[in-house]
Amino acid sequence: MTSDSAVITLEAVSKRYGSRTVVHDLSFTVDEGEIVGFLGPNGAGKTTTMRMIAGFTAASTGRVRVAGYDMATQNVEAARLIGYQPERPPLYDTLDVSAYLRFVARAKGVRRAAVPAELERVIAACHLEAVVRREIFKLSKGYRQRLGLAQALLGTPQVLLLDEPTAGLDPGQIQETREVIRAFGEHHAVLFSTHILAEVTLICRRVAIINHGRLLAIDSPSALRRAQEETHRVSLQVSGPSTEVRDALLSVKGVIAVDVHAMPDNAGLLAVDCRVEPRQGLEAAIARAVTHRWDLHRLERQEPTLENVFLQYVKTRPDGA
Amino acid sequence: MTGTLAVYQKELASYFRSPIAYYVVAVFLLGTGYFFLYNVFLTGETTMAATFQNMGILLVTLVPVISMRLFSAEFSAGTAELLLTLPLEPWQIVVAKYLGAVTILVLMTAATVVDLVPLYLFGTPETTTILAGYVGFVLLGMACLALGLFFSTLTHNQIVAALITAAVLLGLWFVGHLQSFQRSDALRGLFGYLSFAQHFTDFIQGLVRTEAVAFYLVVAAIALTLSAGYLQWRR
């Protein structure tokens, strides 16, 4: 599971709170120059995993290493190399933006002389120029989120851990944030959690899917999509006898399985769900097989989006078995 | 060291950008002023002894207001995730926060020096006794703040932190009174030794005893060590 260029390494990591196990036996790596998306429903264990990598909490069993440092014993040394944006931006409401960033920079060990340039860099990267002198409690949610990202970028982090960095942002701000992540990820390691699946396909090289604290899959977004190709589906509504409709559809080349239900609110109309091979033009063949004998009311091709992939994994493997 | 200093400066900035420090200092100075006027002008004695005694109990009731936010507020606001993932050891964070609170204590103590002006104008007070009283007062405050800091590491709720601190500090202030109810010399000795008020009385009388100085410092050191240990353990 480990590789030479791995900056973040989790080896059989579990986290228990009393008798409740939040993360089970999690193993994966994030390499230098790689952006990994972390997908999972609420309560899946994403935040706990992020916290273990950031050193906020320690793993109950297993080992978390960041840049070679064991987070159980060397978390302070590793902290210099980690930029961490928690799910809730860690902001001191009574400070203004500039004082806050100056505090974080100094606390991360940035030399006093280098602080102004550092502040300028992250303020520009996160587009905070308009609010530099504003007190944090007066900031909008979007600015709070971006300030949370700005503090994570301070210093010289080799690793960026972002827990839902685009939550609460408008589309323009989301775009800007993605650009920051993409630019940083070119030379460093980034692990970020999100609910927006499109984001994962846009900027991640790999996606880790987690549910009930277990890793369900880790692969490239396109490979995950391929993994779901057998779930290409064509759904249709036909008025006709169910056995004959099923036989007619199964005789079409490329149709793997057919599921027929009578529609409860419309006697005589059937809802048909076909699992098909992933090739073009199949809809036309299906339509032809149906229309020369019965009335076709509706036909729809369902592409396997990452959302489907995610839901499919979560639905079919709820315990990660 | 840079990181510890940054946390210390952030603490001071947070105090003075929120109304809490102003409230505490104002209540303390108004209270001290009242007691001073009452004790000096009504009795005609040019000493600070009675005023120091009143300042002590006032301090015990105000310390929880200063200390309650030290860690509880960080936990409830989510800033603990930043603070505890900085390249700093837990003890460095504890010390920085503690020194921030002690700075507020020293500032409000220094502000009471204004009371000494009429004392020296209209009488001949014993300077060394007054100095001893101030030393004792700051040491008492340091012990109280350290205990308050420890209790604030235990809960996300500032009010709970303040209530526990107030209960414990008042208990330690008044525990000396239990001596009269004890037959056992050992228990009488123990209650007397634990009493914050009795050690403070020595200072008010002008006695800077090593035992009393060590008592307050050891209480503070134990509380701070427990705080750092707890922060490390809760990971």
mmCIF file of C-alpha atoms in Angstrom, chain B residues 10-175:
data_model
loop_
_atom_site.group_PDB
_atom_site.id
_atom_site.type_symbol
_atom_site.label_atom_id
_atom_site.label_comp_id
_atom_site.label_asym_id
_atom_site.label_seq_id
_atom_site.Cartn_x
_atom_site.Cartn_y
_atom_site.Cartn_z
ATOM 1 C CA LYS B 10 -3.195 36.188 20.397
ATOM 2 C CA GLU B 11 -4.533 35.586 23.906
ATOM 3 C CA LEU B 12 -3.928 39.188 24.931
ATOM 4 C CA ALA B 13 -5.485 40.480 21.708
ATOM 5 C CA SER B 14 -8.519 38.253 22.268
ATOM 6 C CA TYR B 15 -8.925 39.540 25.829
ATOM 7 C CA PHE B 16 -8.852 43.166 24.827
ATOM 8 C CA ARG B 17 -11.003 42.753 21.728
ATOM 9 C CA SER B 18 -13.780 41.172 23.760
ATOM 10 C CA PRO B 19 -15.682 42.819 26.627
ATOM 11 C CA ILE B 20 -14.674 40.186 29.166
ATOM 12 C CA ALA B 21 -11.328 41.662 30.225
ATOM 13 C CA TYR B 22 -12.828 45.135 30.553
ATOM 14 C CA TYR B 23 -15.726 43.749 32.566
ATOM 15 C CA VAL B 24 -13.493 41.804 34.932
ATOM 16 C CA VAL B 25 -11.053 44.669 35.437
ATOM 17 C CA ALA B 26 -13.901 47.161 35.955
ATOM 18 C CA VAL B 27 -15.716 44.986 38.502
ATOM 19 C CA PHE B 28 -12.462 44.252 40.293
ATOM 20 C CA LEU B 29 -11.399 47.902 40.481
ATOM 21 C CA LEU B 30 -14.847 49.104 41.537
ATOM 22 C CA GLY B 31 -14.984 46.398 44.210
ATOM 23 C CA THR B 32 -11.461 47.092 45.404
ATOM 24 C CA GLY B 33 -12.133 50.842 45.453
ATOM 25 C CA TYR B 34 -15.248 50.349 47.524
ATOM 26 C CA PHE B 35 -13.523 48.080 50.032
ATOM 27 C CA PHE B 36 -10.560 50.421 50.220
ATOM 28 C CA LEU B 37 -12.767 53.429 50.977
ATOM 29 C CA TYR B 38 -14.738 51.459 53.521
ATOM 30 C CA ASN B 39 -11.708 49.988 55.261
ATOM 31 C CA VAL B 40 -9.461 53.047 55.302
ATOM 32 C CA PHE B 41 -11.742 56.046 55.552
ATOM 33 C CA LEU B 42 -14.256 54.578 57.977
ATOM 34 C CA THR B 43 -11.735 52.959 60.300
ATOM 35 C CA GLY B 44 -9.013 55.578 59.890
ATOM 36 C CA GLU B 45 -6.284 52.907 59.723
ATOM 37 C CA THR B 46 -3.698 53.454 57.018
ATOM 38 C CA THR B 47 -3.132 49.781 56.162
ATOM 39 C CA MET B 48 -4.124 47.642 53.223
ATOM 40 C CA ALA B 49 -4.668 44.512 55.334
ATOM 41 C CA ALA B 50 -8.469 44.488 55.317
ATOM 42 C CA THR B 51 -8.576 45.603 51.675
ATOM 43 C CA PHE B 52 -6.251 42.772 50.642
ATOM 44 C CA GLN B 53 -8.510 40.312 52.444
ATOM 45 C CA ASN B 54 -11.493 41.612 50.458
ATOM 46 C CA MET B 55 -9.459 41.626 47.230
ATOM 47 C CA GLY B 56 -8.688 37.957 47.801
ATOM 48 C CA ILE B 57 -12.318 36.863 47.937
ATOM 49 C CA LEU B 58 -13.157 39.181 45.020
ATOM 50 C CA LEU B 59 -10.379 37.549 43.029
ATOM 51 C CA VAL B 60 -11.624 34.059 43.811
ATOM 52 C CA THR B 61 -15.037 34.970 42.402
ATOM 53 C CA LEU B 62 -13.671 36.755 39.304
ATOM 54 C CA VAL B 63 -10.983 34.263 38.243
ATOM 55 C CA PRO B 64 -13.560 31.822 36.789
ATOM 56 C CA VAL B 65 -14.734 34.592 34.431
ATOM 57 C CA ILE B 66 -11.186 35.015 33.107
ATOM 58 C CA SER B 67 -10.275 31.348 33.000
ATOM 59 C CA MET B 68 -13.511 29.841 31.694
ATOM 60 C CA ARG B 69 -12.767 30.766 28.105
ATOM 61 C CA LEU B 70 -9.148 29.608 28.018
ATOM 62 C CA PHE B 71 -9.796 26.194 26.473
ATOM 63 C CA SER B 72 -13.580 25.783 26.621
ATOM 64 C CA ALA B 73 -14.048 28.587 24.101
ATOM 65 C CA GLU B 74 -11.466 27.031 21.792
ATOM 66 C CA PHE B 75 -13.320 23.713 21.871
ATOM 67 C CA SER B 76 -16.768 25.220 21.367
ATOM 68 C CA ALA B 77 -15.645 27.574 18.550
ATOM 69 C CA GLY B 78 -13.731 24.818 16.735
ATOM 70 C CA THR B 79 -10.459 26.771 16.976
ATOM 71 C CA ALA B 80 -8.976 23.952 19.081
ATOM 72 C CA GLU B 81 -8.509 22.094 15.796
ATOM 73 C CA LEU B 82 -6.148 24.836 14.690
ATOM 74 C CA LEU B 83 -4.482 25.404 18.046
ATOM 75 C CA LEU B 84 -3.803 21.732 18.753
ATOM 76 C CA THR B 85 -2.482 21.022 15.253
ATOM 77 C CA LEU B 86 0.073 23.844 15.330
ATOM 78 C CA PRO B 87 3.727 22.804 15.620
ATOM 79 C CA LEU B 88 3.539 23.307 19.390
ATOM 80 C CA GLU B 89 3.627 20.888 22.300
ATOM 81 C CA PRO B 90 0.537 20.965 24.549
ATOM 82 C CA TRP B 91 2.594 22.425 27.408
ATOM 83 C CA GLN B 92 3.669 25.335 25.210
ATOM 84 C CA ILE B 93 0.034 26.145 24.433
ATOM 85 C CA VAL B 94 -0.913 25.801 28.104
ATOM 86 C CA VAL B 95 1.934 28.077 29.211
ATOM 87 C CA ALA B 96 1.137 30.695 26.546
ATOM 88 C CA LYS B 97 -2.515 30.816 27.509
ATOM 89 C CA TYR B 98 -1.702 30.822 31.209
ATOM 90 C CA LEU B 99 0.746 33.701 30.842
ATOM 91 C CA GLY B 100 -1.917 35.633 28.918
ATOM 92 C CA ALA B 101 -4.321 35.228 31.828
ATOM 93 C CA VAL B 102 -1.581 36.072 34.372
ATOM 94 C CA THR B 103 -0.855 39.262 32.419
ATOM 95 C CA ILE B 104 -4.486 40.335 32.897
ATOM 96 C CA LEU B 105 -4.132 39.526 36.604
ATOM 97 C CA VAL B 106 -0.956 41.604 36.900
ATOM 98 C CA LEU B 107 -2.516 44.518 35.010
ATOM 99 C CA MET B 108 -5.567 44.622 37.237
ATOM 100 C CA THR B 109 -3.398 44.279 40.323
ATOM 101 C CA ALA B 110 -1.213 47.141 39.137
ATOM 102 C CA ALA B 111 -4.286 49.308 38.649
ATOM 103 C CA THR B 112 -5.100 49.045 42.367
ATOM 104 C CA VAL B 113 -1.866 50.895 43.162
ATOM 105 C CA VAL B 114 -3.885 54.080 42.732
ATOM 106 C CA ASP B 115 -5.451 53.265 46.113
ATOM 107 C CA LEU B 116 -2.059 53.676 47.712
ATOM 108 C CA VAL B 117 -1.890 57.384 46.838
ATOM 109 C CA PRO B 118 -4.241 58.604 49.622
ATOM 110 C CA LEU B 119 -2.671 56.043 51.944
ATOM 111 C CA TYR B 120 0.764 57.616 51.566
ATOM 112 C CA LEU B 121 -0.631 61.176 51.432
ATOM 113 C CA PHE B 122 -2.515 60.929 54.694
ATOM 114 C CA GLY B 123 -0.626 58.301 56.641
ATOM 115 C CA THR B 124 2.573 56.304 57.010
ATOM 116 C CA PRO B 125 1.829 52.790 55.843
ATOM 117 C CA GLU B 126 4.409 50.003 56.019
ATOM 118 C CA THR B 127 5.692 49.622 52.483
ATOM 119 C CA THR B 128 7.160 46.152 52.984
ATOM 120 C CA THR B 129 3.864 44.838 54.367
ATOM 121 C CA ILE B 130 2.004 46.257 51.385
ATOM 122 C CA LEU B 131 4.534 44.774 48.980
ATOM 123 C CA ALA B 132 4.195 41.387 50.682
ATOM 124 C CA GLY B 133 0.421 41.663 50.320
ATOM 125 C CA TYR B 134 0.751 42.328 46.604
ATOM 126 C CA VAL B 135 3.152 39.412 46.144
ATOM 127 C CA GLY B 136 0.700 37.139 47.945
ATOM 128 C CA PHE B 137 -2.202 38.469 45.912
ATOM 129 C CA VAL B 138 -0.474 37.758 42.589
ATOM 130 C CA LEU B 139 0.595 34.284 43.766
ATOM 131 C CA LEU B 140 -2.956 33.548 44.925
ATOM 132 C CA GLY B 141 -4.243 34.685 41.522
ATOM 133 C CA MET B 142 -1.684 32.535 39.709
ATOM 134 C CA ALA B 143 -2.799 29.422 41.583
ATOM 135 C CA CYS B 144 -6.479 30.217 40.996
ATOM 136 C CA LEU B 145 -5.940 30.874 37.269
ATOM 137 C CA ALA B 146 -4.030 27.630 36.820
ATOM 138 C CA LEU B 147 -6.877 25.675 38.421
ATOM 139 C CA GLY B 148 -9.406 27.565 36.260
ATOM 140 C CA LEU B 149 -7.339 26.777 33.161
ATOM 141 C CA PHE B 150 -7.332 23.090 34.050
ATOM 142 C CA PHE B 151 -11.112 22.978 34.456
ATOM 143 C CA SER B 152 -11.558 24.776 31.129
ATOM 144 C CA THR B 153 -9.645 21.973 29.377
ATOM 145 C CA LEU B 154 -12.244 19.496 30.636
ATOM 146 C CA THR B 155 -15.372 20.915 29.021
ATOM 147 C CA HIS B 156 -16.619 22.614 25.858
ATOM 148 C CA ASN B 157 -19.010 24.669 27.921
ATOM 149 C CA GLN B 158 -17.617 27.924 29.348
ATOM 150 C CA ILE B 159 -20.382 28.228 31.948
ATOM 151 C CA VAL B 160 -19.710 24.711 33.231
ATOM 152 C CA ALA B 161 -15.982 25.516 33.376
ATOM 153 C CA ALA B 162 -16.707 28.728 35.330
ATOM 154 C CA LEU B 163 -19.077 26.995 37.756
ATOM 155 C CA ILE B 164 -16.643 24.153 38.518
ATOM 156 C CA THR B 165 -13.789 26.630 38.971
ATOM 157 C CA ALA B 166 -15.865 28.863 41.254
ATOM 158 C CA ALA B 167 -16.962 25.907 43.378
ATOM 159 C CA VAL B 168 -13.425 24.562 43.746
ATOM 160 C CA LEU B 169 -11.854 27.961 44.443
ATOM 161 C CA LEU B 170 -14.471 28.909 47.016
ATOM 162 C CA GLY B 171 -13.996 25.478 48.594
ATOM 163 C CA LEU B 172 -10.235 26.031 48.790
ATOM 164 C CA TRP B 173 -10.743 29.553 50.128
ATOM 165 C CA PHE B 174 -13.072 28.493 52.939
ATOM 166 C CA VAL B 175 -11.667 25.019 53.659
#
